[in-house]
Structures are given as C-alpha cells and as structure tokens.
C-alpha cells in the first residue's frame, strides 16, 4: 500500500496527534467515543501513537443502541483488547427501561437519537470534562460548523453561534463546572483521506465495509439490511444483493450501498468517484433538512 504514502496524510496525522495531546494537557477526565466505525478506529490508533510507549490515557466509550450489527460488536471487543484500552459500554436499552427515554413507535423505530440521553448520562456518571469523537467536517452540513474544541453547556447542548475562535492552533478549553467539551481531532480529514490512511497503515476494519451478499429492502431510497429490528411493510420483501456499508451505526437507519468494492484499493477508487456523502445512506438524516443539527444541539455526538 506504499502508493498511499501521501504527504498530506502526514500533515493530518500530525495535526490530530497535536490535538490529542492538547486534550491530555487541558482536561482531567476524557473519554474516547468509540462506535467501531472507521473514524473512531483511526482516532484510537492515533491516540495509541500519540502516547506510545504508554497506553492511551482515555477509556473507549461505546453507547450501545442494542440495534448494532453483530459484526460491529465483535470488532469492538477485539479492538479494545488489541489496544489494551479500558472499554466502557452503556446501553440505550437500560435508559429506556429506567424511563429516561422512550422507544419510538411505528414500523421502523430507531434508537439513534436516543443515544443522546445515554451519552449525557454517561458523561455525568463518569465526570468526563471532554469526549473525543471521530466526526469530520465533510460528513454533513451541520458537522461543517463544528470546531476542533466544541463547547457544551451544563445541559450538554451545542450552540453553533457561540463557538470559540481557534487561531494559530490555540484551543480554549476553559469551562464552568458541569460543562464539557467534545473534541474532534479528525475535523479536517475527508472520507477519502480516511480510507487512504487505513490503506497506508494497513489497519484492520470491520468486514461490513467490504462488499458481501446480504438481504436488504429498499425503503425510501435507503437499502436497509435484514434484521430482527425492522418490520416489513405490506408488499415488502428482502432481496439478496451485493452491498457494503460506508458508515457503521444503528442497523435500523444505516443503509448499505450497492458495491463490488472488495479491497481497500476498490473502496478508495469508489469513494474518489462518489457524488453522495457517506451519510447519504443514513435514514435518520433524511427525517428533516436539519436532522443532524437538531440532534447535535440537544447533545448528540
């Protein structure tokens, strides 16, 4: 994979490591939000590199919707063990049972938005003053408004109009008691950068990202994979197709894409020619024009 030894990847890597070290210097209790997806994988591996030979100083934090792909959970457990990191798992199911949030109604209920409640409760429980995330500005228009250090108020809310300037790579982590920061070291990366870096570093990723045969239904232009969490509507039937996933999330809203990309090189070529962002296959982002921004304002990742 030496063909992906690109100079700009070195710059992005150094920038992300700089931000990770700033977080370690400015905050006392930090968690690294880990979904098992490609961005959080890179983020954790960069943290490993930033603090070597010591172990990473942040636990991995997974907010489990209970609707994850089995491949994701298996990979999560393997990754935490391989990294030698502490893994903290908190469940949306537990939040529902305790009455902290309520299951959506209808044929295709999603727990994606419910993660916010579980995440904020986890931040309060663990007394985190910073949470690292793998979000990138090219993912979605609301993400493009985010800074590296994203201040959240005492209710975990984000106000895009009151973000702090980040001139000359100076990051202001000052906060009042009860407030915290979300920090996004991969902000300047693109999806193509991510795949080129994975290829260059030969990182192991979940098999979901590679083409495979899977039963899917086409619902509103989104290819949803067969699972026990999805109720078929009248006239719907699953068909077996060759697909892969560009993003990994809740199985009820994470759509597959028709693809024969079976290798990292194939994926890189496919992404380079794509005209739809990876979140174009996320059903939860199609609920309204401002779906992502509305969730972020209430405390979403």
Coordinates of N, CA, C and O in Angstrom, one line a residue, residues 70-235:
X70 N -24.0 -7.3 14.5 CA -23.2 -8.3 15.3 C -21.7 -8.1 15.0 O -20.9 -8.2 15.8
X71 N -21.4 -7.8 13.7 CA -20.0 -7.7 13.3 C -19.4 -6.5 14.0 O -18.2 -6.5 14.3
X72 N -20.1 -5.4 14.3 CA -19.6 -4.3 14.9 C -19.2 -4.6 16.4 O -18.2 -4.2 16.9
X73 N -20.1 -5.3 17.1 CA -19.9 -5.6 18.5 C -18.7 -6.5 18.6 O -17.8 -6.4 19.5
X74 N -18.6 -7.5 17.7 CA -17.4 -8.4 17.8 C -16.1 -7.7 17.5 O -15.1 -7.9 18.2
X75 N -16.2 -6.8 16.6 CA -15.0 -6.0 16.3 C -14.6 -5.1 17.5 O -13.5 -4.9 17.8
X76 N -15.6 -4.4 18.1 CA -15.4 -3.5 19.2 C -14.6 -4.3 20.3 O -13.6 -3.7 20.9
X77 N -15.1 -5.5 20.6 CA -14.4 -6.2 21.7 C -13.0 -6.6 21.4 O -12.1 -6.6 22.2
X78 N -12.8 -7.1 20.1 CA -11.5 -7.4 19.7 C -10.6 -6.2 19.7 O -9.4 -6.3 20.2
X79 N -11.1 -5.0 19.3 CA -10.2 -3.8 19.2 C -9.8 -3.4 20.5 O -8.6 -3.0 20.7
X80 N -10.7 -3.3 21.5 CA -10.4 -2.9 22.8 C -9.3 -3.7 23.4 O -8.3 -3.2 24.1
X81 N -9.4 -5.0 23.2 CA -8.4 -6.0 23.8 C -7.1 -5.8 23.1 O -6.0 -5.8 23.7
X82 N -7.1 -5.6 21.7 CA -5.9 -5.4 21.0 C -5.2 -4.1 21.4 O -3.9 -4.1 21.4
X83 N -5.9 -3.1 21.6 CA -5.4 -1.8 22.0 C -4.9 -1.8 23.5 O -4.1 -0.9 23.9
X84 N -5.5 -2.7 24.3 CA -5.2 -2.7 25.7 C -5.8 -1.6 26.4 O -5.3 -1.1 27.4
X85 N -7.0 -1.1 25.9 CA -7.7 0.0 26.5 C -8.9 -0.4 27.3 O -9.5 -1.5 27.1
X86 N -9.3 0.3 28.3 CA -10.5 0.1 29.1 C -11.7 0.4 28.2 O -11.7 1.4 27.5
X87 N -12.7 -0.5 28.2 CA -13.9 -0.3 27.4 C -15.1 -0.1 28.4 O -15.4 -0.9 29.2
X88 N -15.7 1.1 28.2 CA -16.9 1.4 28.9 C -18.1 1.3 28.0 O -18.2 2.0 27.0
X89 N -19.1 0.5 28.3 CA -20.3 0.3 27.5 C -21.5 0.7 28.3 O -21.7 0.2 29.4
X90 N -22.3 1.6 27.7 CA -23.6 2.0 28.3 C -24.7 1.8 27.3 O -24.5 2.0 26.1
X91 N -25.8 1.3 27.8 CA -26.9 0.8 26.9 C -28.1 1.7 26.8 O -28.6 2.1 27.9
X92 N -28.5 2.0 25.6 CA -29.8 2.7 25.4 C -31.0 1.9 26.0 O -31.9 2.5 26.5
X93 N -30.9 0.6 25.9 CA -31.9 -0.3 26.5 C -32.1 0.0 27.9 O -33.2 0.1 28.4
X94 N -31.0 0.2 28.7 CA -31.1 0.5 30.1 C -31.8 1.9 30.3 O -32.5 2.0 31.3
X95 N -31.5 2.8 29.4 CA -32.1 4.1 29.5 C -33.6 4.1 29.3 O -34.4 4.7 30.0
X96 N -34.0 3.2 28.4 CA -35.4 3.0 28.1 C -36.1 2.3 29.3 O -37.2 2.8 29.8
X97 N -35.5 1.3 29.9 CA -36.1 0.6 31.0 C -36.2 1.5 32.2 O -37.1 1.3 33.0
X98 N -35.3 2.4 32.4 CA -35.3 3.3 33.6 C -36.3 4.5 33.4 O -36.4 5.3 34.3
X99 N -36.8 4.6 32.2 CA -37.7 5.7 31.9 C -37.1 7.0 31.5 O -37.7 8.0 31.4
X100 N -35.7 6.9 31.3 CA -35.0 8.1 30.9 C -35.3 8.5 29.4 O -35.2 9.7 29.1
X101 N -35.7 7.6 28.6 CA -36.2 7.9 27.2 C -37.2 6.8 26.8 O -37.4 5.8 27.5
X102 N -37.8 7.1 25.7 CA -38.9 6.2 25.3 C -38.7 5.7 23.9 O -38.3 6.5 23.0
X103 N -39.0 4.4 23.6 CA -38.8 3.8 22.3 C -39.7 4.5 21.3 O -40.9 4.9 21.6
X104 N -39.2 4.7 20.1 CA -40.1 5.3 19.1 C -41.1 4.3 18.7 O -41.0 3.1 18.8
X105 N -42.2 4.8 18.1 CA -43.3 4.0 17.6 C -43.2 3.8 16.1 O -42.4 4.5 15.5
X106 N -44.0 2.9 15.6 CA -44.0 2.7 14.1 C -43.3 1.5 13.7 O -42.8 0.7 14.5
X107 N -43.3 1.3 12.4 CA -42.7 0.0 11.8 C -41.2 0.0 11.9 O -40.6 -1.1 11.9
X108 N -40.6 1.2 11.9 CA -39.1 1.2 11.8 C -38.6 2.1 12.8 O -37.9 3.1 12.5
X109 N -38.8 1.8 14.1 CA -38.3 2.7 15.2 C -36.8 2.7 15.2 O -36.1 1.6 15.1
X110 N -36.2 3.8 15.4 CA -34.7 3.9 15.5 C -34.3 4.4 16.9 O -35.0 5.3 17.5
X111 N -33.2 3.9 17.4 CA -32.7 4.3 18.7 C -31.6 5.3 18.5 O -30.9 5.7 19.5
X112 N -31.3 5.7 17.3 CA -30.1 6.6 17.1 C -30.2 7.9 17.9 O -29.2 8.2 18.5
X113 N -31.3 8.5 17.8 CA -31.4 9.8 18.6 C -31.5 9.6 20.1 O -31.0 10.4 20.9
X114 N -31.9 8.4 20.5 CA -32.0 8.1 21.9 C -30.6 8.0 22.6 O -30.5 8.0 23.8
X115 N -29.6 7.8 21.7 CA -28.2 7.7 22.3 C -27.8 8.9 23.0 O -27.0 8.9 23.9
X116 N -28.4 10.1 22.7 CA -28.1 11.3 23.3 C -28.3 11.3 24.8 O -27.4 11.7 25.6
X117 N -29.4 10.7 25.2 CA -29.7 10.6 26.7 C -28.7 9.7 27.4 O -28.2 10.1 28.4
X118 N -28.4 8.6 26.8 CA -27.5 7.6 27.4 C -26.1 8.3 27.4 O -25.4 8.1 28.4
X119 N -25.7 9.0 26.4 CA -24.4 9.6 26.3 C -24.3 10.7 27.4 O -23.3 10.7 28.2
X120 N -25.3 11.5 27.5 CA -25.2 12.6 28.5 C -25.2 12.0 30.0 O -24.5 12.5 30.9
X121 N -26.0 11.0 30.2 CA -25.9 10.3 31.5 C -24.6 9.7 31.8 O -24.1 9.7 32.9
X122 N -23.9 9.1 30.7 CA -22.6 8.5 30.9 C -21.6 9.6 31.2 O -20.7 9.4 32.1
X123 N -21.7 10.7 30.5 CA -20.7 11.8 30.8 C -20.9 12.3 32.2 O -19.9 12.5 32.9
X124 N -22.1 12.4 32.7 CA -22.3 12.8 34.1 C -21.8 11.7 35.1 O -21.2 12.1 36.1
X125 N -22.1 10.5 34.8 CA -21.7 9.4 35.6 C -20.2 9.3 35.8 O -19.6 9.2 36.9
X126 N -19.5 9.4 34.6 CA -18.0 9.3 34.6 C -17.3 10.6 34.9 O -16.1 10.6 35.0
X127 N -18.0 11.7 35.0 CA -17.4 13.0 35.3 C -16.5 13.4 34.2 O -15.4 14.1 34.4
X128 N -16.8 13.1 32.9 CA -15.9 13.5 31.8 C -16.0 15.0 31.6 O -17.1 15.6 31.6
X129 N -14.9 15.6 31.4 CA -14.9 17.0 31.0 C -14.5 17.2 29.6 O -14.6 18.3 29.0
X130 N -14.2 16.1 28.9 CA -14.0 16.1 27.5 C -14.3 14.7 26.9 O -14.1 13.7 27.5
X131 N -14.9 14.7 25.7 CA -15.1 13.5 25.0 C -14.6 13.6 23.6 O -15.0 14.6 22.8
X132 N -13.7 12.7 23.2 CA -13.1 12.7 21.8 C -14.1 12.0 20.9 O -14.6 10.9 21.2
X133 N -14.3 12.6 19.7 CA -15.1 12.0 18.7 C -14.4 12.0 17.3 O -13.5 12.8 17.1
X134 N -14.8 11.1 16.5 CA -14.2 10.9 15.2 C -14.9 11.7 14.0 O -14.7 11.4 12.9
X135 N -15.8 12.6 14.4 CA -16.6 13.4 13.4 C -15.6 14.2 12.5 O -14.6 14.7 12.9
X136 N -16.0 14.3 11.2 CA -15.3 15.1 10.2 C -16.2 16.1 9.6 O -17.4 15.9 9.5
X137 N -15.7 17.2 9.2 CA -16.5 18.3 8.7 C -17.1 18.0 7.3 O -18.1 18.6 7.0
X138 N -16.6 17.0 6.6 CA -17.1 16.8 5.3 C -18.3 15.8 5.3 O -19.0 15.6 4.3
X139 N -18.6 15.3 6.5 CA -19.7 14.3 6.6 C -21.1 14.8 6.3 O -21.9 14.2 5.6
X140 N -21.4 16.0 6.8 CA -22.7 16.6 6.8 C -22.6 18.1 7.1 O -21.7 18.5 7.7
X141 N -23.6 18.8 6.6 CA -23.5 20.3 6.7 C -23.4 20.8 8.1 O -22.8 21.8 8.4
X142 N -24.1 20.1 9.1 CA -24.0 20.5 10.5 C -22.6 20.3 11.0 O -22.1 21.1 11.8
X143 N -22.0 19.2 10.6 CA -20.6 18.9 11.0 C -19.7 20.0 10.6 O -18.7 20.3 11.2
X144 N -20.0 20.6 9.4 CA -19.1 21.6 8.9 C -19.0 22.9 9.8 O -18.1 23.7 9.6
X145 N -19.9 23.0 10.7 CA -19.9 24.2 11.6 C -19.1 23.9 12.8 O -18.9 24.9 13.6
X146 N -18.6 22.7 13.0 CA -18.0 22.3 14.2 C -16.5 22.8 14.3 O -15.9 22.8 13.3
X147 N -16.1 23.2 15.4 CA -14.6 23.5 15.7 C -14.0 22.2 16.2 O -14.6 21.2 16.6
X148 N -12.6 22.3 16.3 CA -11.9 21.1 17.0 C -12.4 21.0 18.4 O -12.8 19.9 18.8
X149 N -12.4 22.1 19.2 CA -12.9 22.0 20.6 C -14.3 22.6 20.5 O -14.5 23.8 20.3
X150 N -15.3 21.7 20.8 CA -16.7 22.1 20.7 C -17.3 22.2 22.1 O -17.5 21.2 22.8
X151 N -17.5 23.4 22.6 CA -18.0 23.6 23.9 C -19.5 23.2 24.1 O -20.3 23.4 23.2
X152 N -19.8 22.5 25.2 CA -21.1 22.1 25.5 C -21.5 22.7 26.9 O -20.7 22.6 27.8
X153 N -22.7 23.2 27.0 CA -23.1 23.8 28.3 C -23.4 22.8 29.3 O -23.3 21.6 29.1
X154 N -24.0 23.2 30.5 CA -24.2 22.3 31.6 C -25.3 21.3 31.2 O -25.5 20.3 31.9
X155 N -26.1 21.5 30.2 CA -27.1 20.6 29.7 C -26.6 19.7 28.6 O -27.4 18.9 28.0
X156 N -25.3 19.8 28.2 CA -24.8 19.1 27.1 C -25.1 19.6 25.7 O -24.8 19.0 24.7
X157 N -25.6 20.8 25.7 CA -26.1 21.4 24.4 C -25.0 22.2 23.7 O -24.1 22.7 24.3
X158 N -25.2 22.2 22.4 CA -24.2 22.8 21.5 C -24.9 24.0 20.8 O -26.0 23.9 20.3
X159 N -24.2 25.2 20.8 CA -24.8 26.4 20.2 C -23.8 26.8 19.1 O -22.7 27.3 19.4
X160 N -24.1 26.6 17.8 CA -23.2 26.9 16.7 C -22.8 28.3 16.6 O -21.8 28.7 16.0
X161 N -23.6 29.2 17.2 CA -23.4 30.7 17.1 C -22.4 31.1 18.2 O -21.9 32.3 18.1
X162 N -22.1 30.3 19.1 CA -21.2 30.7 20.2 C -20.0 29.7 20.3 O -19.7 29.2 21.4
X163 N -19.3 29.6 19.2 CA -18.1 28.7 19.2 C -16.9 29.6 19.4 O -16.9 30.8 19.0
X164 N -15.8 29.1 19.9 CA -14.7 29.9 20.2 C -13.7 29.9 19.0 O -13.5 28.9 18.3
X165 N -13.0 31.0 18.8 CA -12.0 31.1 17.7 C -10.9 30.1 18.0 O -10.5 29.9 19.1
X166 N -10.3 29.6 16.9 CA -9.1 28.7 17.1 C -8.0 29.1 16.1 O -7.6 28.5 15.2
X167 N -7.5 30.4 16.4 CA -6.5 30.9 15.6 C -5.1 30.4 16.0 O -4.8 30.2 17.2
X168 N -4.3 30.1 15.0 CA -2.9 29.6 15.2 C -2.9 28.3 16.1 O -2.0 28.1 16.9
X169 N -3.9 27.5 15.9 CA -3.9 26.2 16.6 C -3.9 26.4 18.1 O -3.4 25.6 18.9
X170 N -4.6 27.5 18.6 CA -4.7 27.7 20.0 C -6.1 27.3 20.4 O -7.1 27.8 19.8
X171 N -6.3 26.4 21.3 CA -7.5 25.8 21.7 C -7.9 26.2 23.1 O -7.1 26.0 24.1
X172 N -9.1 26.8 23.3 CA -9.6 27.3 24.6 C -10.5 26.3 25.2 O -11.6 26.1 24.8
X173 N -9.9 25.6 26.2 CA -10.7 24.6 26.9 C -11.3 25.0 28.2 O -11.7 24.2 29.0
X174 N -11.3 26.3 28.5 CA -11.9 26.8 29.7 C -13.4 26.6 29.8 O -14.1 26.8 28.8
X175 N -13.8 26.2 31.0 CA -15.2 25.8 31.1 C -15.7 26.0 32.6 O -14.8 26.1 33.5
X176 N -17.0 26.2 32.8 CA -17.5 26.2 34.1 C -17.9 24.8 34.6 O -18.0 23.9 33.8
X177 N -18.0 24.7 35.9 CA -18.4 23.3 36.4 C -19.7 22.8 35.8 O -20.7 23.6 35.6
X178 N -19.7 21.6 35.4 CA -20.9 20.9 34.7 C -20.8 21.0 33.2 O -21.5 20.3 32.6
X179 N -20.0 21.9 32.7 CA -19.8 21.9 31.2 C -18.8 20.9 30.8 O -18.0 20.4 31.6
X180 N -18.7 20.7 29.5 CA -17.7 19.8 28.9 C -17.5 20.2 27.5 O -18.1 21.0 26.9
X181 N -16.5 19.5 26.9 CA -16.1 19.7 25.5 C -16.2 18.4 24.7 O -15.9 17.3 25.3
X182 N -16.7 18.5 23.5 CA -16.5 17.4 22.5 C -15.3 17.9 21.7 O -15.2 19.0 21.2
X183 N -14.4 17.0 21.4 CA -13.2 17.4 20.7 C -13.1 16.4 19.5 O -13.2 15.2 19.6
X184 N -12.8 17.0 18.3 CA -12.8 16.3 17.0 C -11.5 16.4 16.3 O -11.3 17.3 15.4
X185 N -10.5 15.6 16.6 CA -9.2 15.7 16.0 C -9.1 15.4 14.5 O -8.2 15.8 13.8
X186 N -10.1 14.7 14.0 CA -10.2 14.4 12.6 C -11.0 15.4 11.7 O -11.4 15.2 10.6
X187 N -11.2 16.6 12.3 CA -12.1 17.6 11.6 C -11.7 17.9 10.2 O -12.6 18.0 9.3
X188 N -10.4 18.0 9.9 CA -10.0 18.3 8.6 C -9.8 17.2 7.6 O -9.4 17.4 6.5
X189 N -10.1 16.0 8.1 CA -10.0 14.8 7.2 C -11.2 14.7 6.3 O -12.3 15.1 6.7
X190 N -11.1 14.0 5.2 CA -12.2 13.7 4.3 C -12.4 12.2 4.4 O -11.5 11.4 4.8
X191 N -13.5 11.7 3.8 CA -13.7 10.2 3.7 C -12.6 9.6 2.9 O -12.1 8.5 3.3
X192 N -12.1 10.3 1.9 CA -11.0 9.7 1.1 C -9.7 9.6 1.9 O -9.0 8.6 1.8
X193 N -9.5 10.7 2.6 CA -8.3 10.7 3.5 C -8.3 9.5 4.4 O -7.3 8.8 4.7
X194 N -9.5 9.2 5.0 CA -9.6 8.2 6.0 C -9.2 6.8 5.3 O -8.5 6.0 5.9
X195 N -9.8 6.6 4.2 CA -9.5 5.3 3.5 C -8.1 5.2 3.0 O -7.5 4.1 3.1
X196 N -7.5 6.3 2.6 CA -6.1 6.2 2.2 C -5.2 6.0 3.4 O -4.2 5.2 3.3
X197 N -5.5 6.5 4.5 CA -4.8 6.3 5.8 C -4.9 4.9 6.2 O -3.9 4.2 6.6
X198 N -6.1 4.3 6.2 CA -6.3 2.9 6.6 C -5.5 2.0 5.7 O -4.9 1.1 6.2
X199 N -5.4 2.3 4.4 CA -4.6 1.5 3.5 C -3.2 1.7 3.8 O -2.4 0.7 3.8
X200 N -2.7 2.9 4.0 CA -1.3 3.1 4.3 C -0.8 2.4 5.5 O 0.2 1.8 5.6
X201 N -1.7 2.5 6.6 CA -1.3 1.9 7.9 C -1.7 0.4 8.0 O -1.4 -0.2 9.0
X202 N -2.4 -0.1 7.0 CA -2.9 -1.5 7.0 C -3.7 -1.8 8.2 O -3.5 -2.8 8.9
X203 N -4.7 -0.9 8.5 CA -5.5 -1.1 9.7 C -6.6 -2.1 9.5 O -7.2 -2.1 8.5
X204 N -6.8 -2.9 10.5 CA -7.9 -3.9 10.4 C -9.2 -3.2 10.7 O -9.3 -2.4 11.6
X205 N -10.2 -3.4 9.9 CA -11.5 -2.8 10.0 C -12.6 -3.8 9.9 O -12.4 -5.0 9.5
X206 N -13.9 -3.5 10.3 CA -15.0 -4.5 10.3 C -15.2 -4.9 8.8 O -15.1 -4.1 7.9
X207 N -15.6 -6.2 8.7 CA -15.9 -6.7 7.3 C -17.1 -6.0 6.7 O -17.3 -6.1 5.4
X208 N -17.9 -5.3 7.4 CA -19.1 -4.6 6.9 C -18.7 -3.6 5.8 O -19.5 -3.3 4.9
X209 N -17.5 -3.1 5.9 CA -17.1 -2.1 4.9 C -16.7 -2.6 3.5 O -16.6 -1.9 2.6
X210 N -16.6 -4.0 3.4 CA -16.3 -4.6 2.2 C -17.5 -5.2 1.6 O -18.4 -5.6 2.3
X211 N -17.5 -5.3 0.3 CA -18.7 -5.9 -0.4 C -19.0 -7.3 0.0 O -18.0 -8.1 0.2
X212 N -20.2 -7.7 0.1 CA -20.7 -9.0 0.5 C -22.1 -9.2 0.2 O -22.8 -8.2 -0.1
X213 N -22.6 -10.4 0.2 CA -24.0 -10.7 -0.1 C -24.8 -10.5 1.1 O -24.5 -11.0 2.2
X214 N -25.9 -9.8 1.0 CA -26.8 -9.5 2.2 C -28.2 -9.3 1.8 O -28.4 -8.6 0.7
X215 N -29.2 -9.7 2.5 CA -30.6 -9.4 2.3 C -30.9 -8.0 2.7 O -30.6 -7.6 3.8
X216 N -31.5 -7.2 1.8 CA -31.8 -5.8 2.0 C -33.2 -5.5 1.5 O -33.7 -6.2 0.6
X217 N -33.8 -4.4 2.0 CA -35.0 -3.9 1.4 C -34.7 -2.4 1.0 O -33.9 -1.8 1.7
X218 N -35.3 -1.9 0.0 CA -35.2 -0.5 -0.4 C -36.4 0.2 0.2 O -37.5 0.1 -0.2
X219 N -36.1 1.0 1.2 CA -37.1 1.8 1.9 C -36.8 3.3 1.8 O -35.8 3.8 2.4
X220 N -37.5 4.0 0.9 CA -37.3 5.4 0.7 C -35.9 5.7 0.1 O -35.3 6.8 0.4
X221 N -35.4 4.8 -0.7 CA -34.1 5.0 -1.3 C -32.9 4.6 -0.5 O -31.8 4.7 -0.8
X222 N -33.2 4.0 0.7 CA -32.2 3.5 1.6 C -32.2 2.0 1.7 O -33.3 1.4 1.9
X223 N -31.1 1.3 1.5 CA -31.0 -0.1 1.5 C -30.8 -0.6 2.9 O -29.7 -0.5 3.4
X224 N -31.9 -1.0 3.6 CA -31.8 -1.5 5.0 C -31.5 -3.0 5.0 O -32.2 -3.8 4.3
X225 N -30.6 -3.4 5.8 CA -30.3 -4.8 5.9 C -31.3 -5.6 6.8 O -31.9 -5.0 7.7
X226 N -31.5 -6.8 6.4 CA -32.4 -7.7 7.2 C -31.9 -7.8 8.6 O -30.8 -8.1 8.9
X227 N -32.9 -7.6 9.5 CA -32.6 -7.7 11.0 C -33.9 -7.9 11.7 O -35.0 -7.6 11.2
X228 N -33.8 -8.3 12.9 CA -35.0 -8.5 13.8 C -35.6 -7.2 14.2 O -36.6 -7.1 14.8
X229 N -34.8 -6.1 14.0 CA -35.3 -4.8 14.4 C -36.2 -4.0 13.4 O -36.7 -3.0 13.7
X230 N -36.3 -4.6 12.2 CA -37.1 -4.0 11.2 C -38.3 -4.8 10.8 O -38.2 -6.0 10.6
X231 N -39.4 -4.1 10.8 CA -40.7 -4.8 10.5 C -41.0 -4.5 9.0 O -41.1 -3.3 8.6
X232 N -41.3 -5.5 8.3 CA -41.6 -5.3 6.9 C -43.0 -4.7 6.7 O -43.9 -5.1 7.4
X233 N -43.1 -3.8 5.8 CA -44.4 -3.2 5.5 C -45.1 -4.1 4.4 O -44.4 -4.9 3.8
X234 N -46.4 -3.9 4.2 CA -47.1 -4.6 3.2 C -46.5 -4.5 1.8 O -46.2 -3.4 1.4
X235 N -46.2 -5.7 1.2 CA -45.6 -5.7 -0.1 C -44.1 -5.7 -0.1 O -43.5 -5.9 -1.2

